[in-house]
Tab-separated table of C-alpha atoms in Angstrom:
chain	number	residue	atom	x	y	z
A	15	UNK	CA	129.629	164.865	-64.849
A	16	UNK	CA	131.485	166.217	-61.786
A	17	UNK	CA	134.260	168.593	-60.830
A	18	UNK	CA	137.147	167.612	-58.434
A	19	UNK	CA	140.198	169.515	-57.455
A	20	UNK	CA	143.160	168.833	-55.429
A	21	UNK	CA	146.264	170.888	-54.328
A	22	UNK	CA	149.793	169.773	-55.144
A	23	UNK	CA	152.755	171.088	-53.438
A	24	UNK	CA	156.139	170.744	-55.224
A	25	UNK	CA	159.498	171.540	-53.533
A	26	UNK	CA	162.105	172.910	-55.960
A	27	UNK	CA	165.712	173.352	-55.550
A	28	UNK	CA	166.713	175.936	-58.217
A	29	UNK	CA	166.169	176.569	-61.829
A	30	UNK	CA	165.158	173.735	-63.963
A	31	UNK	CA	162.365	171.007	-64.757
A	32	UNK	CA	160.871	168.881	-62.145
A	33	UNK	CA	158.742	166.061	-63.531
A	34	UNK	CA	155.329	165.818	-61.958
A	35	UNK	CA	153.638	163.269	-64.298
A	36	UNK	CA	153.774	160.572	-61.596
A	37	UNK	CA	152.293	162.693	-58.813
A	38	UNK	CA	149.327	163.750	-61.142
A	39	UNK	CA	148.706	160.192	-62.312
A	40	UNK	CA	148.535	158.951	-58.702
A	41	UNK	CA	145.904	161.469	-57.677
A	42	UNK	CA	144.038	160.634	-61.025
A	43	UNK	CA	143.915	157.086	-60.036
A	44	UNK	CA	142.493	157.892	-56.662
A	45	UNK	CA	139.402	159.513	-58.234
A	46	UNK	CA	136.981	157.371	-60.148
A	47	UNK	CA	136.711	159.338	-63.329
A	48	UNK	CA	136.732	157.529	-66.719
A	49	UNK	CA	136.757	160.342	-69.238
A	50	UNK	CA	137.289	164.048	-68.597
A	51	UNK	CA	139.613	167.091	-68.935
A	52	UNK	CA	142.348	167.612	-66.340
A	53	UNK	CA	143.876	171.172	-65.758
A	54	UNK	CA	147.055	171.800	-64.183
A	55	UNK	CA	147.370	175.379	-62.828
A	56	UNK	CA	150.456	176.998	-61.250
A	57	UNK	CA	149.622	179.640	-58.739
A	58	UNK	CA	152.909	181.576	-59.138
A	59	UNK	CA	154.360	184.006	-61.731
A	60	UNK	CA	157.898	182.869	-61.497
A	61	UNK	CA	157.444	179.114	-62.196
A	62	UNK	CA	155.527	177.562	-65.062
A	63	UNK	CA	154.453	174.325	-66.857
A	64	UNK	CA	155.507	172.573	-70.044
A	65	UNK	CA	155.134	169.099	-71.600
A	66	UNK	CA	158.441	167.689	-72.652
A	67	UNK	CA	160.370	164.529	-73.531
A	68	UNK	CA	161.090	162.443	-70.458
A	69	UNK	CA	163.140	159.809	-72.065
A	70	UNK	CA	166.511	161.635	-72.237
A	71	UNK	CA	167.308	163.987	-69.239
A	72	UNK	CA	169.603	165.877	-71.504
A	73	UNK	CA	166.493	167.519	-73.077
A	74	UNK	CA	165.253	169.341	-70.081
A	75	UNK	CA	168.759	170.295	-69.127
A	76	UNK	CA	169.178	171.977	-72.605
A	77	UNK	CA	165.841	173.492	-72.323
A	78	UNK	CA	166.612	175.251	-69.125
A	79	UNK	CA	169.991	176.405	-70.704
A	80	UNK	CA	168.330	177.804	-73.628
A	81	UNK	CA	166.101	179.898	-71.377
A	82	UNK	CA	169.128	181.073	-69.364
A	83	UNK	CA	170.628	182.361	-72.601
A	84	UNK	CA	167.363	183.835	-73.952
A	85	UNK	CA	166.613	185.754	-70.739
A	86	UNK	CA	169.777	187.111	-69.346
A	87	UNK	CA	169.972	188.053	-65.773
A	88	UNK	CA	171.236	191.517	-66.442
A	89	UNK	CA	169.905	194.105	-64.159
A	90	UNK	CA	170.624	196.921	-66.698
A	91	UNK	CA	167.732	195.448	-68.804
A	92	UNK	CA	165.029	195.676	-66.107
A	93	UNK	CA	163.255	198.201	-63.815
A	94	UNK	CA	162.070	195.379	-61.491
A	95	UNK	CA	165.244	194.310	-59.773
A	96	UNK	CA	164.394	194.466	-55.941
A	97	UNK	CA	163.677	190.828	-55.598
A	98	UNK	CA	166.985	189.614	-57.099
A	99	UNK	CA	168.677	189.319	-60.485
A	100	UNK	CA	166.669	186.129	-61.330
A	101	UNK	CA	163.218	187.438	-60.440
A	102	UNK	CA	162.302	189.523	-63.506
A	103	UNK	CA	163.878	186.799	-65.939
A	104	UNK	CA	161.735	184.446	-64.147
A	105	UNK	CA	158.594	186.269	-64.920
A	106	UNK	CA	159.675	186.445	-68.424
A	107	UNK	CA	160.612	182.770	-68.784
A	108	UNK	CA	157.016	182.103	-67.236
A	109	UNK	CA	155.472	184.204	-69.739
A	110	UNK	CA	157.067	182.370	-72.622
A	111	UNK	CA	155.992	178.961	-71.255
A	112	UNK	CA	152.635	177.976	-69.538
A	113	UNK	CA	150.766	178.695	-66.336
A	114	UNK	CA	148.031	176.303	-67.271
A	115	UNK	CA	147.826	173.060	-69.156
A	116	UNK	CA	144.789	170.973	-69.909
A	117	UNK	CA	145.085	167.229	-70.777
A	118	UNK	CA	142.281	164.970	-71.980
A	119	UNK	CA	141.574	161.943	-69.706
A	120	UNK	CA	140.739	158.587	-71.437
A	121	UNK	CA	139.946	155.352	-69.624
A	122	UNK	CA	140.954	157.017	-66.299
A	123	UNK	CA	144.469	158.065	-67.553
A	124	UNK	CA	145.946	161.221	-69.076
A	125	UNK	CA	146.154	160.835	-72.830
A	126	UNK	CA	149.813	161.653	-73.068
A	127	UNK	CA	151.975	160.603	-76.002
A	128	UNK	CA	154.664	157.865	-75.435
A	129	UNK	CA	157.516	160.182	-74.682
A	130	UNK	CA	155.551	163.086	-73.054
A	131	UNK	CA	156.127	164.006	-69.423
A	132	UNK	CA	154.634	166.920	-67.561
A	133	UNK	CA	157.131	169.261	-65.889
A	134	UNK	CA	156.900	172.158	-63.360
A	135	UNK	CA	159.463	174.582	-64.604
A	136	UNK	CA	161.134	176.434	-61.770
A	137	UNK	CA	162.702	179.812	-62.820
A	138	UNK	CA	164.005	181.033	-59.410
A	139	UNK	CA	167.487	180.255	-58.214
A	140	UNK	CA	166.737	179.452	-54.396
A	141	UNK	CA	164.511	176.537	-53.250
A	142	UNK	CA	160.713	177.232	-53.313
A	143	UNK	CA	157.564	175.464	-52.435
A	144	UNK	CA	155.222	175.649	-55.364
A	145	UNK	CA	151.422	175.324	-55.174
A	146	UNK	CA	149.701	173.664	-58.080
A	147	UNK	CA	145.977	172.997	-58.644
A	148	UNK	CA	144.762	169.939	-60.375
A	149	UNK	CA	141.196	170.304	-61.653
A	150	UNK	CA	139.150	167.726	-63.343
A	151	UNK	CA	135.899	167.956	-65.138
A	152	UNK	CA	134.884	164.276	-65.762
A	153	UNK	CA	132.444	161.382	-65.811
A	154	UNK	CA	132.509	157.958	-64.457
B	19	UNK	CA	126.437	167.370	-70.881
B	20	UNK	CA	128.758	164.723	-72.576
B	21	UNK	CA	132.336	164.133	-73.418
B	22	UNK	CA	133.491	163.122	-77.017
B	23	UNK	CA	137.069	162.603	-78.188
B	24	UNK	CA	138.544	161.869	-81.673
B	25	UNK	CA	141.973	161.154	-83.162
B	26	UNK	CA	143.312	163.167	-85.953
B	27	UNK	CA	146.345	162.212	-87.896
B	28	UNK	CA	148.203	164.918	-89.714
B	29	UNK	CA	151.047	164.283	-92.214
B	30	UNK	CA	153.810	166.839	-92.131
B	31	UNK	CA	156.646	167.423	-94.720
B	32	UNK	CA	159.107	169.485	-92.714
B	33	UNK	CA	159.331	172.528	-90.528
B	34	UNK	CA	156.396	174.871	-90.857
B	35	UNK	CA	152.746	175.443	-90.111
B	36	UNK	CA	149.962	173.282	-91.306
B	37	UNK	CA	146.458	174.607	-90.926
B	38	UNK	CA	144.105	172.107	-89.389
B	39	UNK	CA	141.003	174.360	-88.862
B	40	UNK	CA	138.974	172.652	-91.617
B	41	UNK	CA	139.684	169.254	-90.332
B	42	UNK	CA	138.569	170.075	-86.720
B	43	UNK	CA	135.505	171.882	-88.083
B	44	UNK	CA	134.564	168.891	-90.118
B	45	UNK	CA	134.648	166.689	-87.021
B	46	UNK	CA	132.942	169.328	-84.835
B	47	UNK	CA	130.044	169.211	-87.491
B	48	UNK	CA	129.581	165.524	-87.244
B	49	UNK	CA	128.915	165.582	-83.594
B	50	UNK	CA	125.723	167.164	-82.326
B	51	UNK	CA	126.977	169.642	-79.669
B	52	UNK	CA	125.770	173.090	-79.637
B	53	UNK	CA	127.850	174.673	-76.810
B	54	UNK	CA	131.039	173.398	-75.234
B	55	UNK	CA	134.826	173.481	-74.786
B	56	UNK	CA	136.962	171.973	-77.510
B	57	UNK	CA	140.670	170.966	-76.712
B	58	UNK	CA	143.237	170.093	-79.201
B	59	UNK	CA	146.160	168.182	-77.804
B	60	UNK	CA	149.354	167.157	-79.616
B	61	UNK	CA	150.838	163.835	-78.386
B	62	UNK	CA	154.411	164.865	-79.454
B	63	UNK	CA	157.133	166.921	-77.933
B	64	UNK	CA	158.656	168.123	-81.321
B	65	UNK	CA	155.438	169.559	-82.975
B	66	UNK	CA	153.084	171.936	-81.284
B	67	UNK	CA	150.000	174.163	-81.889
B	68	UNK	CA	149.428	177.904	-82.433
B	69	UNK	CA	146.500	179.994	-83.583
B	70	UNK	CA	147.618	182.470	-86.338
B	71	UNK	CA	146.350	184.640	-89.135
B	72	UNK	CA	145.104	182.561	-92.005
B	73	UNK	CA	144.605	185.354	-94.561
B	74	UNK	CA	148.216	185.939	-95.773
B	75	UNK	CA	150.461	182.870	-96.146
B	76	UNK	CA	153.389	185.010	-95.478
B	77	UNK	CA	152.534	185.225	-91.753
B	78	UNK	CA	153.124	181.575	-91.011
B	79	UNK	CA	156.235	181.643	-93.338
B	80	UNK	CA	157.647	184.567	-91.337
B	81	UNK	CA	156.623	182.875	-87.933
B	82	UNK	CA	158.567	179.715	-88.845
B	83	UNK	CA	161.732	181.886	-90.177
B	84	UNK	CA	161.665	183.636	-86.647
B	85	UNK	CA	161.737	180.360	-84.760
B	86	UNK	CA	164.666	179.151	-87.062
B	87	UNK	CA	166.636	182.202	-86.071
B	88	UNK	CA	165.594	182.130	-82.332
B	89	UNK	CA	166.477	178.483	-81.736
B	90	UNK	CA	169.627	177.615	-83.863
B	91	UNK	CA	170.518	174.367	-85.105
B	92	UNK	CA	173.978	174.360	-83.439
B	93	UNK	CA	175.236	171.121	-81.728
B	94	UNK	CA	177.665	172.965	-79.635
B	95	UNK	CA	174.666	174.438	-77.753
B	96	UNK	CA	173.112	171.145	-76.800
B	97	UNK	CA	173.746	167.796	-75.152
B	98	UNK	CA	170.871	166.131	-76.714
B	99	UNK	CA	172.164	165.768	-80.297
B	100	UNK	CA	171.759	162.224	-81.037
B	101	UNK	CA	168.492	162.394	-82.604
B	102	UNK	CA	169.680	165.071	-85.277
B	103	UNK	CA	170.553	168.736	-85.423
B	104	UNK	CA	166.882	169.801	-85.444
B	105	UNK	CA	165.693	167.674	-82.611
B	106	UNK	CA	166.714	169.648	-79.384
B	107	UNK	CA	165.654	172.891	-81.358
B	108	UNK	CA	162.455	171.181	-81.897
B	109	UNK	CA	161.910	170.492	-78.307
B	110	UNK	CA	162.645	174.208	-77.461
B	111	UNK	CA	160.186	175.381	-80.180
B	112	UNK	CA	157.556	173.229	-78.841
B	113	UNK	CA	158.004	174.581	-75.331
B	114	UNK	CA	157.808	178.222	-76.667
B	115	UNK	CA	154.368	177.323	-78.331
B	116	UNK	CA	151.593	175.233	-77.346
B	117	UNK	CA	150.924	171.519	-76.785
B	118	UNK	CA	147.305	172.133	-75.800
B	119	UNK	CA	144.788	174.690	-77.016
B	120	UNK	CA	141.100	174.976	-75.878
B	121	UNK	CA	138.513	176.856	-77.950
B	122	UNK	CA	134.965	177.703	-76.957
B	123	UNK	CA	132.229	176.141	-79.038
B	124	UNK	CA	129.105	178.339	-79.720
B	125	UNK	CA	126.229	177.439	-81.924
B	126	UNK	CA	128.079	174.105	-82.946
B	127	UNK	CA	131.235	176.021	-84.201
B	128	UNK	CA	134.555	177.047	-82.773
B	129	UNK	CA	134.344	180.657	-81.596
B	130	UNK	CA	137.264	181.741	-83.677
B	131	UNK	CA	137.918	185.383	-84.707
B	132	UNK	CA	137.589	186.342	-88.316
B	133	UNK	CA	141.200	185.823	-89.207
B	134	UNK	CA	142.148	183.019	-86.720
B	135	UNK	CA	143.262	179.635	-87.949
B	136	UNK	CA	144.412	176.697	-85.987
B	137	UNK	CA	147.855	175.303	-87.010
B	138	UNK	CA	149.880	172.378	-86.253
B	139	UNK	CA	153.469	173.614	-85.919
B	140	UNK	CA	155.927	171.016	-87.191
B	141	UNK	CA	159.449	171.462	-85.976
B	142	UNK	CA	161.355	168.445	-87.518
B	143	UNK	CA	162.981	168.571	-90.774
B	144	UNK	CA	161.850	165.239	-92.106
B	145	UNK	CA	158.154	164.073	-92.898
B	146	UNK	CA	156.342	162.944	-89.831
B	147	UNK	CA	152.841	161.544	-88.982
B	148	UNK	CA	151.491	163.559	-86.109
B	149	UNK	CA	148.855	162.283	-83.706
B	150	UNK	CA	146.389	164.924	-82.226
B	151	UNK	CA	143.618	164.370	-79.802
B	152	UNK	CA	140.304	166.274	-80.286
B	153	UNK	CA	138.330	166.402	-77.048
B	154	UNK	CA	135.069	168.084	-76.482
B	155	UNK	CA	132.819	168.752	-73.292
B	156	UNK	CA	129.564	169.959	-74.373
B	157	UNK	CA	125.847	169.909	-74.483
B	158	UNK	CA	123.212	169.631	-77.281
C	13	UNK	CA	126.432	171.425	-64.846
C	14	UNK	CA	126.022	174.292	-67.258
C	15	UNK	CA	127.845	176.345	-69.885
C	16	UNK	CA	127.803	180.035	-69.916
C	17	UNK	CA	129.745	182.551	-72.154
C	18	UNK	CA	130.075	186.236	-72.301
C	19	UNK	CA	131.893	188.698	-74.521
C	20	UNK	CA	134.363	191.172	-73.114
C	21	UNK	CA	135.664	194.226	-75.100
C	22	UNK	CA	138.833	195.639	-74.091
C	23	UNK	CA	140.189	199.055	-75.480
C	24	UNK	CA	143.965	199.227	-75.847
C	25	UNK	CA	146.280	202.219	-76.372
C	26	UNK	CA	149.387	200.555	-77.862
C	27	UNK	CA	151.723	197.823	-76.945
C	28	UNK	CA	151.680	196.626	-73.369
C	29	UNK	CA	149.854	194.761	-70.813
C	30	UNK	CA	146.244	195.648	-69.671
C	31	UNK	CA	145.018	193.911	-66.592
C	32	UNK	CA	141.514	192.434	-66.927
C	33	UNK	CA	141.385	190.402	-63.549
C	34	UNK	CA	138.684	192.675	-62.244
C	35	UNK	CA	136.528	192.621	-65.321
C	36	UNK	CA	136.528	188.859	-65.336
C	37	UNK	CA	135.829	188.695	-61.670
C	38	UNK	CA	132.928	191.021	-61.863
C	39	UNK	CA	131.256	188.838	-64.642
C	40	UNK	CA	132.145	185.588	-62.520
C	41	UNK	CA	130.323	187.182	-59.593
C	42	UNK	CA	127.180	187.832	-61.725
C	43	UNK	CA	126.698	184.085	-62.614
C	44	UNK	CA	125.926	181.761	-59.870
C	45	UNK	CA	128.492	179.151	-60.454
C	46	UNK	CA	130.350	177.631	-57.430
C	47	UNK	CA	132.936	175.337	-59.105
C	48	UNK	CA	134.008	175.089	-62.772
C	49	UNK	CA	136.593	175.952	-65.346
C	50	UNK	CA	136.894	179.531	-66.723
C	51	UNK	CA	138.347	179.817	-70.217
C	52	UNK	CA	139.564	183.249	-71.650
C	53	UNK	CA	139.856	183.292	-75.430
C	54	UNK	CA	141.281	186.261	-77.428
C	55	UNK	CA	139.594	186.362	-80.881
C	56	UNK	CA	142.754	188.122	-82.429
C	57	UNK	CA	146.283	187.057	-83.680
C	58	UNK	CA	148.083	190.226	-82.737
C	59	UNK	CA	147.131	190.424	-78.934
C	60	UNK	CA	147.260	187.623	-76.596
C	61	UNK	CA	146.955	186.577	-72.791
C	62	UNK	CA	149.317	186.039	-70.081
C	63	UNK	CA	149.128	185.732	-66.185
C	64	UNK	CA	151.699	187.854	-64.383
C	65	UNK	CA	152.564	189.418	-61.154
C	66	UNK	CA	150.193	192.498	-60.605
C	67	UNK	CA	152.007	193.959	-57.338
C	68	UNK	CA	154.904	195.799	-59.116
C	69	UNK	CA	153.942	197.589	-62.448
C	70	UNK	CA	157.560	197.543	-63.370
C	71	UNK	CA	157.051	193.766	-64.013
C	72	UNK	CA	154.719	194.202	-66.997
C	73	UNK	CA	156.778	197.199	-68.300
C	74	UNK	CA	159.915	195.021	-68.360
C	75	UNK	CA	158.124	192.059	-69.870
C	76	UNK	CA	156.821	194.403	-72.842
C	77	UNK	CA	160.358	195.676	-73.242
C	78	UNK	CA	161.718	192.156	-73.409
C	79	UNK	CA	159.290	191.322	-76.263
C	80	UNK	CA	160.226	194.434	-78.074
C	81	UNK	CA	163.875	193.267	-77.939
C	82	UNK	CA	163.092	189.641	-78.739
C	83	UNK	CA	161.064	190.417	-81.808
C	84	UNK	CA	162.427	193.458	-83.677
C	85	UNK	CA	160.541	195.736	-85.946
C	86	UNK	CA	162.797	195.285	-88.854
C	87	UNK	CA	161.115	194.823	-92.250
C	88	UNK	CA	164.050	193.109	-93.771
C	89	UNK	CA	163.362	190.170	-91.522
C	90	UNK	CA	159.741	189.601	-92.710
C	91	UNK	CA	157.775	189.187	-95.909
C	92	UNK	CA	154.367	190.214	-94.348
C	93	UNK	CA	155.004	193.797	-94.030
C	94	UNK	CA	151.874	195.555	-95.764
C	95	UNK	CA	150.089	196.068	-92.478
C	96	UNK	CA	152.851	198.034	-90.930
C	97	UNK	CA	156.249	197.348	-89.078
C	98	UNK	CA	154.611	196.126	-85.694
C	99	UNK	CA	152.131	193.800	-87.396
C	100	UNK	CA	154.375	190.694	-88.185
C	101	UNK	CA	155.968	191.151	-84.841
C	102	UNK	CA	152.729	191.241	-83.186
C	103	UNK	CA	151.872	187.812	-84.700
C	104	UNK	CA	155.163	186.432	-83.374
C	105	UNK	CA	154.625	187.833	-79.909
C	106	UNK	CA	151.162	186.426	-79.711
C	107	UNK	CA	152.533	182.978	-80.800
C	108	UNK	CA	155.080	183.130	-77.928
C	109	UNK	CA	152.305	183.878	-75.422
C	110	UNK	CA	148.765	182.554	-75.195
C	111	UNK	CA	145.488	182.966	-77.196
C	112	UNK	CA	143.614	181.015	-74.404
C	113	UNK	CA	143.833	180.642	-70.775
C	114	UNK	CA	141.786	178.211	-68.508
C	115	UNK	CA	141.572	179.049	-64.811
C	116	UNK	CA	139.792	176.614	-62.258
C	117	UNK	CA	137.050	178.423	-60.330
C	118	UNK	CA	136.525	177.447	-56.600
C	119	UNK	CA	133.836	178.836	-54.361
C	120	UNK	CA	132.674	181.184	-56.997
C	121	UNK	CA	136.146	182.809	-57.667
C	122	UNK	CA	139.091	182.182	-59.915
C	123	UNK	CA	141.749	180.171	-58.024
C	124	UNK	CA	144.512	182.635	-58.723
C	125	UNK	CA	147.731	182.865	-56.575
C	126	UNK	CA	148.165	185.915	-54.410
C	127	UNK	CA	150.205	187.879	-56.888
C	128	UNK	CA	148.586	186.659	-60.092
C	129	UNK	CA	146.618	188.960	-62.382
C	130	UNK	CA	145.158	188.210	-65.799
C	131	UNK	CA	146.398	190.454	-68.622
C	132	UNK	CA	145.520	191.164	-72.231
C	133	UNK	CA	148.874	191.606	-73.941
C	134	UNK	CA	148.472	194.147	-76.799
C	135	UNK	CA	151.161	193.868	-79.538
C	136	UNK	CA	149.952	196.603	-82.052
C	137	UNK	CA	151.184	200.260	-81.737
C	138	UNK	CA	147.876	201.879	-82.503
C	139	UNK	CA	144.753	201.879	-80.361
C	140	UNK	CA	142.512	198.670	-80.868
C	141	UNK	CA	139.286	197.397	-79.485
C	142	UNK	CA	139.866	193.745	-78.580
C	143	UNK	CA	137.209	191.115	-78.361
C	144	UNK	CA	137.607	188.399	-75.636
C	145	UNK	CA	135.215	185.469	-74.934
C	146	UNK	CA	134.854	184.409	-71.370
C	147	UNK	CA	133.569	180.732	-71.236
C	148	UNK	CA	132.536	178.871	-68.216
C	149	UNK	CA	131.659	175.253	-67.576
C	150	UNK	CA	130.485	174.921	-63.905
C	151	UNK	CA	127.975	173.756	-61.348
C	152	UNK	CA	126.108	175.709	-58.783
């Protein structure tokens, strides 16, 4: 049994979901681990993680739109407004989704369902460079 | 230290919460692991997981009703409508709850609090057969 | 590779976020683990976990206020009302956030981002004593 970790940088261009399944899978293929637990961890509080359907791109569009309606950019609602109208909503959207996600690994691959993709969910309006940690406990 | 995994199939009959604590506990008893980390992973994007109070059944009823109000079945709000009026709301409800849940194992049992139960949260209106993965890293 | 666990008691004084990063870090320093996966688990269904910005205290204030608006204390909306007007909203707030959180450990420390803090999110109005489990799989 061993522990391996890797840093993944993801460039985002505004609010929305960015699929990272392929980047995680590529790293996983490069380490010889047959079975284990893969943890994805986002080192930010205004971006987050979710697993969603990756067949129809309308799903992630609608998901982002729902969060725009649920968490309004209305400065009268918040005290924390110095970092821009999208910053406090970004923290709330992050709290409603995931900072960390662990996925079982079987036969060297993530045990995702047929339509499941792993997404970085960006909640800020401007481009950001996001730092994610991939962490694996596994055996050969 | 070893890794064991198991597939659990759960039949659902419409939106709502289905307790799976007993089924997980039964599997856990069948493997001789004293201490570890148990991960439950749902291989779908329109069903999810939550830990809730399992003393009063009104709690899970009210929880499901809250999500019905929070995420309306209104096709004007969504682009992804081909799979039925409950499908896009199901994806959103899943994003607001959990696809994965890890629970510490102590003395061979899940270290749940007195009133905690593990639930599969079904978000589709029609019956479904859901596939869950139970994954354990532990020692005897 | 070994497994270590520890119980953490946190006293709360009403709804809001209580930072526990320091208490977790202190325990982590006391165990000689270089790399691993730290899991925080709350043994309650009316308190939860979140990782949030710990630089500006207005962020956690605004987060709590958002949840007060999102999940109203209105007994007409719920069947489960015997434990007080804040109890069913507490269960819903817990379902929208996290019961469990796993954080990679590198060089003996949690691999948190610069502004990330770990918070216990109390959802009940009266003081409570909350029981958390810290669980670590790691190697020296």
